[in-house]
CSV table of N, CA and C in Angstrom, one decimal:
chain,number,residue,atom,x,y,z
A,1,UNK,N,-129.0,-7.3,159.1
A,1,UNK,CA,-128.3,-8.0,158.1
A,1,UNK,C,-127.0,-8.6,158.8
A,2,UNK,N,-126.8,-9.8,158.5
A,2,UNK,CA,-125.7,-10.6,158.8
A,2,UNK,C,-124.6,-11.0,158.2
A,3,UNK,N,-123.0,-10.8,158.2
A,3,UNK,CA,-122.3,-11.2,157.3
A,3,UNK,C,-121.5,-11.8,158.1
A,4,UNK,N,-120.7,-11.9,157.3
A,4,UNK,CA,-118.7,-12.9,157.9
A,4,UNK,C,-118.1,-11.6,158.3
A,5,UNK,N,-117.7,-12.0,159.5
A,5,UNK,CA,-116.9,-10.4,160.0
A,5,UNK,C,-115.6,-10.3,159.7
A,6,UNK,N,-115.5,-8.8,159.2
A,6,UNK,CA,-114.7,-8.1,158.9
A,6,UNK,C,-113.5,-7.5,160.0
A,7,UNK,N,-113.3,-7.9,161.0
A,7,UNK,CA,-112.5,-7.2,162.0
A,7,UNK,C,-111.1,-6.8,161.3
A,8,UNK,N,-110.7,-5.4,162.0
A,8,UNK,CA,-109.4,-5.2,161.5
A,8,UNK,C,-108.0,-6.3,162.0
A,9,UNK,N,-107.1,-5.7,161.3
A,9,UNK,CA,-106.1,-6.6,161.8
A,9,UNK,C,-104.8,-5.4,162.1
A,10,UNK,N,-105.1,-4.2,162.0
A,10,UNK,CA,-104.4,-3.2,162.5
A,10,UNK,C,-105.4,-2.0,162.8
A,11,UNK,N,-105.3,-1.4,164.0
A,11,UNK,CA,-105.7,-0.8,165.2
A,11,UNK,C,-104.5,0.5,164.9
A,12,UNK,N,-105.0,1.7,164.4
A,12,UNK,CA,-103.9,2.8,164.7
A,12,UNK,C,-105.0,3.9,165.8
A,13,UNK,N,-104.2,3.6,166.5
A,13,UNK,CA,-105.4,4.4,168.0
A,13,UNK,C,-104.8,6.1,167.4
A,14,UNK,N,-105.8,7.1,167.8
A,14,UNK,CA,-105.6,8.5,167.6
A,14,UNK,C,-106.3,9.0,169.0
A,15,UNK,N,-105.4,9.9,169.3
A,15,UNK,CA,-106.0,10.9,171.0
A,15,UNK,C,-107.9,11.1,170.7
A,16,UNK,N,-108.3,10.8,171.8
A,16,UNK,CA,-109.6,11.0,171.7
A,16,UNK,C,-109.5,12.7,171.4
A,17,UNK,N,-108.8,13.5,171.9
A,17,UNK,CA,-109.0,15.1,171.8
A,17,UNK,C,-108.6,15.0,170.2
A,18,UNK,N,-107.9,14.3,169.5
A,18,UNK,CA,-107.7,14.6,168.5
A,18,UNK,C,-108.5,14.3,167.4
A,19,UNK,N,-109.4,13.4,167.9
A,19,UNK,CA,-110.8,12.9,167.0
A,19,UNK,C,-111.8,13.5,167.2
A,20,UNK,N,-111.9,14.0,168.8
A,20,UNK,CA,-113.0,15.7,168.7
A,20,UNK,C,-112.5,16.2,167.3
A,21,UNK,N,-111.3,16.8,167.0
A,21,UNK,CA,-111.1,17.8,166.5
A,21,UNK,C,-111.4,17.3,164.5
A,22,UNK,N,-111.0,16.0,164.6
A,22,UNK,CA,-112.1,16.3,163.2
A,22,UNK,C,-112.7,15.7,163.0
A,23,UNK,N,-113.7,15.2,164.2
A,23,UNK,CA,-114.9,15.3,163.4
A,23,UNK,C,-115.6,17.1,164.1
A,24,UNK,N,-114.7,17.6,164.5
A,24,UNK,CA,-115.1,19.2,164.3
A,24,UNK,C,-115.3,19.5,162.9
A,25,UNK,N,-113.9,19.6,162.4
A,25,UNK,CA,-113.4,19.8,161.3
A,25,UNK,C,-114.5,19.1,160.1
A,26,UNK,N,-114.2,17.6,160.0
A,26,UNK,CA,-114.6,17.0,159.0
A,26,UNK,C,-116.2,17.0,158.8
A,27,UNK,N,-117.0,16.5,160.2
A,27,UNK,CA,-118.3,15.9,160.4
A,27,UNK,C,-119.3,16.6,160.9
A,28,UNK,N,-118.9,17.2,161.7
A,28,UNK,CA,-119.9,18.3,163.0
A,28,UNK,C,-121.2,18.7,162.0
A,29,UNK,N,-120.4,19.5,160.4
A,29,UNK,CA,-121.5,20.4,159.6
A,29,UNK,C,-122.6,19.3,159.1
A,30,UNK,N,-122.9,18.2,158.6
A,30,UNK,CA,-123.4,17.3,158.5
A,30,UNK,C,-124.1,16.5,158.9
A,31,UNK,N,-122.6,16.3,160.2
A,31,UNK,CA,-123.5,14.9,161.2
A,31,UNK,C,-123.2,15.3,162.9
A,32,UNK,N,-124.1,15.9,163.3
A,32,UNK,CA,-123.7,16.7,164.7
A,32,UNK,C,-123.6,15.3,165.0
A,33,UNK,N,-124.2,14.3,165.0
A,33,UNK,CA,-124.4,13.1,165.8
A,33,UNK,C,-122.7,12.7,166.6
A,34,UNK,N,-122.1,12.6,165.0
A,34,UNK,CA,-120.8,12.0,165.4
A,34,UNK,C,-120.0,12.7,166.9
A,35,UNK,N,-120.1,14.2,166.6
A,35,UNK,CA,-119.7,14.6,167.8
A,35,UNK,C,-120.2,14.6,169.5
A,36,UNK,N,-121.5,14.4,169.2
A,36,UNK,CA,-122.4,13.8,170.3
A,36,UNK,C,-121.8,12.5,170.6
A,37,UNK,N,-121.9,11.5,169.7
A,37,UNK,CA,-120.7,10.3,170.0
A,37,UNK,C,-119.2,10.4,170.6
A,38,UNK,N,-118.4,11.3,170.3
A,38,UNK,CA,-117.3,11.1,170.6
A,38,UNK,C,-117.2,12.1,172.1
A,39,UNK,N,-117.9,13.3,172.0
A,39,UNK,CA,-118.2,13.9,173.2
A,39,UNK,C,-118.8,12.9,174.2
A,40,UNK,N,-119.6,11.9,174.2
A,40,UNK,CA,-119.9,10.7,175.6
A,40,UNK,C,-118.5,9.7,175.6
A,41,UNK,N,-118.2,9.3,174.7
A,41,UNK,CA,-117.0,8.1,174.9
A,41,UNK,C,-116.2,9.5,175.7
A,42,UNK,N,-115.9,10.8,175.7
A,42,UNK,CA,-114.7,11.5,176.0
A,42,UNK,C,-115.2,11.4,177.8
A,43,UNK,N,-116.4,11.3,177.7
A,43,UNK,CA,-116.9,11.9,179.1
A,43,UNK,C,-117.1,10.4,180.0
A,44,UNK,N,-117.0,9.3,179.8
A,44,UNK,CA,-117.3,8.3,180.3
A,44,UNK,C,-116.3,6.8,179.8
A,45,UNK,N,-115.7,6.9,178.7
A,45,UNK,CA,-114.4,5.5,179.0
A,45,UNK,C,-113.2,5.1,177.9
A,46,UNK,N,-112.6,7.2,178.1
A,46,UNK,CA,-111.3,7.0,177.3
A,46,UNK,C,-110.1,6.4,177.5
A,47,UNK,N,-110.2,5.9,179.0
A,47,UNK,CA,-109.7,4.9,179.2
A,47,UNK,C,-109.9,3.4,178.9
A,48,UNK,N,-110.9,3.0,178.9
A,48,UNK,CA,-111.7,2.0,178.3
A,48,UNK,C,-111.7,1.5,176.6
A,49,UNK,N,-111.6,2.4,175.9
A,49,UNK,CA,-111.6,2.6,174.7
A,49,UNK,C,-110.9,3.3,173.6
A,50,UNK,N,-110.1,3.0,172.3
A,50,UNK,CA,-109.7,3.7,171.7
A,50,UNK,C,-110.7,3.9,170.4
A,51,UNK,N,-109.6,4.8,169.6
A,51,UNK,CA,-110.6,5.2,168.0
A,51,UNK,C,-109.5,5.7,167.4
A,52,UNK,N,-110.0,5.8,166.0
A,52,UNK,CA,-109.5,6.6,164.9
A,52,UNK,C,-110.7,6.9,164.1
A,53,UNK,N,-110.5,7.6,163.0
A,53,UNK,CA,-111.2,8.2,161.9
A,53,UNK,C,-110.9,7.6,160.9
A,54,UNK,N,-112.0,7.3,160.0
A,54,UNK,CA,-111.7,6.5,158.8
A,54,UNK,C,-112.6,7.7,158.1
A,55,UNK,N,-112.1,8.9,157.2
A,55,UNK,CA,-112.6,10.2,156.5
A,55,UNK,C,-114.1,10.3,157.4
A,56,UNK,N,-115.3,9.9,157.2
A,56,UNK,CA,-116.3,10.3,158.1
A,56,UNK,C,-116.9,9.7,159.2
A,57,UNK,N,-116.2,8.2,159.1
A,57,UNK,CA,-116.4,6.9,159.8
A,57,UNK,C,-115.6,7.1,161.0
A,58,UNK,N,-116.3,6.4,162.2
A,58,UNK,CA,-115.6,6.5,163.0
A,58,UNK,C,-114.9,4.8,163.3
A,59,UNK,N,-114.3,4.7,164.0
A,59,UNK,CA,-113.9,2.8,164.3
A,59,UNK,C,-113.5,2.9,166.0
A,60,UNK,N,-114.2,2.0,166.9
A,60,UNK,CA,-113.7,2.1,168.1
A,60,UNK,C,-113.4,0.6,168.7
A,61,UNK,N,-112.3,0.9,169.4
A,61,UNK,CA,-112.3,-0.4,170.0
A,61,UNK,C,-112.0,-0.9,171.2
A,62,UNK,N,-112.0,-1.9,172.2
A,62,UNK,CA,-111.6,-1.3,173.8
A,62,UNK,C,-109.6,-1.6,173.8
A,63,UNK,N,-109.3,-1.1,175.1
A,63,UNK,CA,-108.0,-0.9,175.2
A,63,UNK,C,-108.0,-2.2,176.6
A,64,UNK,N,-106.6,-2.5,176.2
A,64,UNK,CA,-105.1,-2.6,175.8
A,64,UNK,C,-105.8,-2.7,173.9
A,65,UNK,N,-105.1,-2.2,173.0
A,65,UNK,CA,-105.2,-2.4,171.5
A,65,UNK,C,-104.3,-3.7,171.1
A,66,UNK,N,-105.0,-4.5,170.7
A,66,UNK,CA,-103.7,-5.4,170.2
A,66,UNK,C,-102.7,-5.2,169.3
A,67,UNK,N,-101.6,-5.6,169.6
A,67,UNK,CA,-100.9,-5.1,168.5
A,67,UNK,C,-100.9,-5.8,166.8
A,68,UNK,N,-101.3,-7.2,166.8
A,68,UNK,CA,-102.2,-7.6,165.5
A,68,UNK,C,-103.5,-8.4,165.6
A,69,UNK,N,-104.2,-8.5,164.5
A,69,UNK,CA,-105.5,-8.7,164.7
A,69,UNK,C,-105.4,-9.8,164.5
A,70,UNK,N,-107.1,-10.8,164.4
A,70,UNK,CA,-108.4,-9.7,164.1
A,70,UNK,C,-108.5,-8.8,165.4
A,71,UNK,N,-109.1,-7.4,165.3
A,71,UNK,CA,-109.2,-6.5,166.5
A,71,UNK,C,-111.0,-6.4,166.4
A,72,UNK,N,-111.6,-6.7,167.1
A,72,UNK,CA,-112.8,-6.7,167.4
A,72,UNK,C,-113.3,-5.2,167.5
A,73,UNK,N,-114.1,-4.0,166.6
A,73,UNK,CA,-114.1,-2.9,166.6
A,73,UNK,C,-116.2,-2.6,165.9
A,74,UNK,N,-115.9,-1.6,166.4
A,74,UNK,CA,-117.7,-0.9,166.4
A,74,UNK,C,-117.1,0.1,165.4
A,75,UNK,N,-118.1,0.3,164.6
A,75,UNK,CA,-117.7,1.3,163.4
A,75,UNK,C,-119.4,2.2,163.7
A,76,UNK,N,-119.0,3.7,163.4
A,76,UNK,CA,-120.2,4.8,163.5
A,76,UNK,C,-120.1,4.8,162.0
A,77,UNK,N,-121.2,4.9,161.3
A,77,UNK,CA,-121.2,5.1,159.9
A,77,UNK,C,-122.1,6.2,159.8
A,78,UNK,N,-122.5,7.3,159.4
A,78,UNK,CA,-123.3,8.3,159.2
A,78,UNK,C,-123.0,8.4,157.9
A,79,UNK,N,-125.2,8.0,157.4
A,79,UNK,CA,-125.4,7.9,156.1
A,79,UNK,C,-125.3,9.0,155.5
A,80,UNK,N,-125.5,9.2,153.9
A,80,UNK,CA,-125.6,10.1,153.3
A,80,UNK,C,-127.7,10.5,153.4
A,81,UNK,N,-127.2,11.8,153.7
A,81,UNK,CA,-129.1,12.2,153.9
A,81,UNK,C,-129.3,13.9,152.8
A,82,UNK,N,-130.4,13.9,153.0
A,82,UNK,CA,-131.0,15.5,152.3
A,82,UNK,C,-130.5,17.0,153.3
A,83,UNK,N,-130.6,16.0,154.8
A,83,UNK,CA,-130.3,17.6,156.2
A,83,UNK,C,-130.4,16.6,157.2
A,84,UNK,N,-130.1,17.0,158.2
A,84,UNK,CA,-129.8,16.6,159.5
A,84,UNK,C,-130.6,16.2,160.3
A,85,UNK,N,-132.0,16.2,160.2
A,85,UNK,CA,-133.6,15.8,160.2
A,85,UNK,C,-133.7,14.7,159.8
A,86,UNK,N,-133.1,14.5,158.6
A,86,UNK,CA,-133.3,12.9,157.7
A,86,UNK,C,-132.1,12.2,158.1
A,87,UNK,N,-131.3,12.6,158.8
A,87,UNK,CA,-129.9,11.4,158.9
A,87,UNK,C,-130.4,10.1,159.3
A,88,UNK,N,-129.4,9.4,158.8
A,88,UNK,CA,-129.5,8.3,159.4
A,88,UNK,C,-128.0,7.7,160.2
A,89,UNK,N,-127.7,6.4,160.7
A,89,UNK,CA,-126.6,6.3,161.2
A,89,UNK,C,-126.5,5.1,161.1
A,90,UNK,N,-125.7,4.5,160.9
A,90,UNK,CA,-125.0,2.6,160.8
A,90,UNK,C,-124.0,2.5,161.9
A,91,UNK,N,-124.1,1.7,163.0
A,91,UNK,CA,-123.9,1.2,163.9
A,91,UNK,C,-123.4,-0.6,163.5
A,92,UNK,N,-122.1,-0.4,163.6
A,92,UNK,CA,-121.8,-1.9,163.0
A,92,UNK,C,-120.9,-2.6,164.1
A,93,UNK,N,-121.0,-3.8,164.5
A,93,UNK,CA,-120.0,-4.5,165.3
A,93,UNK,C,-119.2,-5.5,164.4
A,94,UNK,N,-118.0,-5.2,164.0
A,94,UNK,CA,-117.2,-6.1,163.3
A,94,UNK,C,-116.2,-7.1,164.6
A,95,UNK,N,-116.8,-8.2,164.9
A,95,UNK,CA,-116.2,-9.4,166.1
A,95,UNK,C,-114.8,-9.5,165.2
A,96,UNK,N,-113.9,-9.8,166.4
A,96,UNK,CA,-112.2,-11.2,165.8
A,96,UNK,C,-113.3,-12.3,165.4
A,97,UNK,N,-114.1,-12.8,166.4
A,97,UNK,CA,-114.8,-13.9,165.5
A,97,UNK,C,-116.5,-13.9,165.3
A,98,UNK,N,-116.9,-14.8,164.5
A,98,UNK,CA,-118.6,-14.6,164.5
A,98,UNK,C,-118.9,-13.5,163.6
A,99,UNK,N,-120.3,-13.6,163.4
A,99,UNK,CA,-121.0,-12.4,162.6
A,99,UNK,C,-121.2,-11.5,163.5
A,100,UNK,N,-121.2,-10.6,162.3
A,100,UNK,CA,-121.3,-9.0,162.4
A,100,UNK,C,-122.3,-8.4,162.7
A,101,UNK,N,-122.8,-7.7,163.4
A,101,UNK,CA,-123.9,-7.0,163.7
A,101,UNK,C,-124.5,-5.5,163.1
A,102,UNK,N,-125.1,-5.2,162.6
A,102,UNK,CA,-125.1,-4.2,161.9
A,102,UNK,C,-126.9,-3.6,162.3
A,103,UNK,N,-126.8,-2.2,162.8
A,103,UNK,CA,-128.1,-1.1,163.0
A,103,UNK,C,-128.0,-0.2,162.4
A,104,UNK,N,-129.3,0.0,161.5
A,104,UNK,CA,-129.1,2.1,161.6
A,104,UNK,C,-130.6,2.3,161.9
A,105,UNK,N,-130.2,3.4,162.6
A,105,UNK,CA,-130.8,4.0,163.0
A,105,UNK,C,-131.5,5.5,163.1
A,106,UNK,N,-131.8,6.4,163.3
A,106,UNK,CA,-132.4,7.7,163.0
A,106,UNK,C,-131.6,8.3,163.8
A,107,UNK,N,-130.6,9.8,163.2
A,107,UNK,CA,-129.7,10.1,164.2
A,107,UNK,C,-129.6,10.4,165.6
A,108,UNK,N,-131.2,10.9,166.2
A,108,UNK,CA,-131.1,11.1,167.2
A,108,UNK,C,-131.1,10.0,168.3
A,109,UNK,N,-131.2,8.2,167.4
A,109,UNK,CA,-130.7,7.6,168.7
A,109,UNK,C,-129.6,6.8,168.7
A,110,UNK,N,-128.5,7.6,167.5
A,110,UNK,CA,-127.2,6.8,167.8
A,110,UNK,C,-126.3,7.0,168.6
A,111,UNK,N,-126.1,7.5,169.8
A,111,UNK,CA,-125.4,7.9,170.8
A,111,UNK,C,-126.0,6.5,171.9
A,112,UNK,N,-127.1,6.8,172.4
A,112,UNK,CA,-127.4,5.0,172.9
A,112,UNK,C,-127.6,4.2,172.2
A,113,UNK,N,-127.4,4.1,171.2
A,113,UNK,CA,-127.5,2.7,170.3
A,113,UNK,C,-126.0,2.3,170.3
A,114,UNK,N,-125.0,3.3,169.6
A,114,UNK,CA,-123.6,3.2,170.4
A,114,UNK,C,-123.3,2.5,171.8
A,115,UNK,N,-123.8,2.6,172.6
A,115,UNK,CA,-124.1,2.3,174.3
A,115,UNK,C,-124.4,1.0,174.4
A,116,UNK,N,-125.7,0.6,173.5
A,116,UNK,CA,-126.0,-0.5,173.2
A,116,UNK,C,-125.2,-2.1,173.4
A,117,UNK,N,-124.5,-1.3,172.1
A,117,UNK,CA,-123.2,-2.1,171.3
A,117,UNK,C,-122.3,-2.2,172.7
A,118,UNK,N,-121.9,-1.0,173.1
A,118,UNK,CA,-120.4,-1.2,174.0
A,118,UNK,C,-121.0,-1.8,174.9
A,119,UNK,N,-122.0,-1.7,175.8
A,119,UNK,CA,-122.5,-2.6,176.6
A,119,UNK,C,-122.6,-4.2,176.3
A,120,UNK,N,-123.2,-4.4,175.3
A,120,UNK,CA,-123.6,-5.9,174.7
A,120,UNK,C,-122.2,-6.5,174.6
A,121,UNK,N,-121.5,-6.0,173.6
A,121,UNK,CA,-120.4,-6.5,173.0
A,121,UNK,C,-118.9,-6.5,174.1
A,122,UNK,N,-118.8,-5.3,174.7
A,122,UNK,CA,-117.7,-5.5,175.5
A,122,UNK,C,-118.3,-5.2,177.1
A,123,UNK,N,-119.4,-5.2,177.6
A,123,UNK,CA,-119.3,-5.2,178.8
A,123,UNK,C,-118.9,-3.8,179.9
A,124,UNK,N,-119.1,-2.6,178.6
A,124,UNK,CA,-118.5,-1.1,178.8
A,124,UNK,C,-119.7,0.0,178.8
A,125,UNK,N,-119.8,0.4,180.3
A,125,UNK,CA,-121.1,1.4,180.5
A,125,UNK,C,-120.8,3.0,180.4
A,126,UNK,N,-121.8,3.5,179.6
A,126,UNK,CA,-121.2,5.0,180.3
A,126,UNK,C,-121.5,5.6,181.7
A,127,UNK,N,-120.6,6.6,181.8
A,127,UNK,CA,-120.8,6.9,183.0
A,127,UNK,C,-121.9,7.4,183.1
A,128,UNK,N,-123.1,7.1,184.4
A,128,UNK,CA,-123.7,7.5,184.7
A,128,UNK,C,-124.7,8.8,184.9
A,129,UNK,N,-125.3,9.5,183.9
A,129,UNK,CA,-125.5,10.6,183.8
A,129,UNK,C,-125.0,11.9,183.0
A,130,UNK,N,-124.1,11.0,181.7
A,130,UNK,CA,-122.8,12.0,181.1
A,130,UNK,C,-123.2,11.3,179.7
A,131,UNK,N,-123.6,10.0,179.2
A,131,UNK,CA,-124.1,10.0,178.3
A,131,UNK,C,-125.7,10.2,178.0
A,132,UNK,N,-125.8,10.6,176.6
A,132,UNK,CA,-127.8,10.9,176.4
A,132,UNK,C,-128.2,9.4,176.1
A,133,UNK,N,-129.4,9.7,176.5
A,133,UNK,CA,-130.6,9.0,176.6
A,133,UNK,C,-129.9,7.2,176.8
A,134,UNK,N,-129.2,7.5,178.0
A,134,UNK,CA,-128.9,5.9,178.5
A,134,UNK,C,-130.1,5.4,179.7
């Protein structure tokens, strides 16, 4: 599905260690996925990239961060499911311009589908051997 993109127009970046910690806190019980996600971005281009937490949403975007938008940003969305078997995951690219891109997927392959995105959209690989199933 296709819409008119939504890009932010404020970027409040949070320490990648401090986004491990909730989606320790918040997500882990739920949606291990997200931490599987933020554990490869930690291991391969926190330099590259910031984030913050939107309650179970994640939002990332590459660095220098602008200081006003539109900010071109990838959102992790982790559906509501029955167990962690049935997850699902929404993988959304909100552009400054153009339509929006939007996947979900079955949770075990949103960590490269993530990869996907950062490769297609910004031109950002993980490191070699540090993220799954690249």
């Amino acid at each position: 599905m296709r819409i008119n993109s939504r890009a932010l127009d404020r970027f409040d970046v949070v320490s990648w260690q401090r986004i491990a910690e909730r989606v320790s806190e918040w997500t882990a019980p739920h949606s291990p996925v997200m931490a599987e996600i933020v554990a490869s971005i930690q291991a391969s281009a926190v330099d590259q990239m910031a984030g913050f937490m939107s309650m179970h949403d994640l939002a990332v975007t590459t660095t220098p961060v602008p200081d006003i938008g539109p900010i071109d940003v990838i959102w992790i969305r982790p559906q509501p499911s029955n167990g962690p078997d049935s997850q699902q995951v929404l993988i959304e690219h909100c552009p400054a311009t153009g339509w929006d891109d939007r996947i979900m997927r079955p949770a075990p392959e949103a960590v490269s589908l993530f990869w996907r995105f950062a490769r297609e959209k910004w031109g950002i690989e993980p490191a070699r051997g540090r993220a799954s199933k690249q």
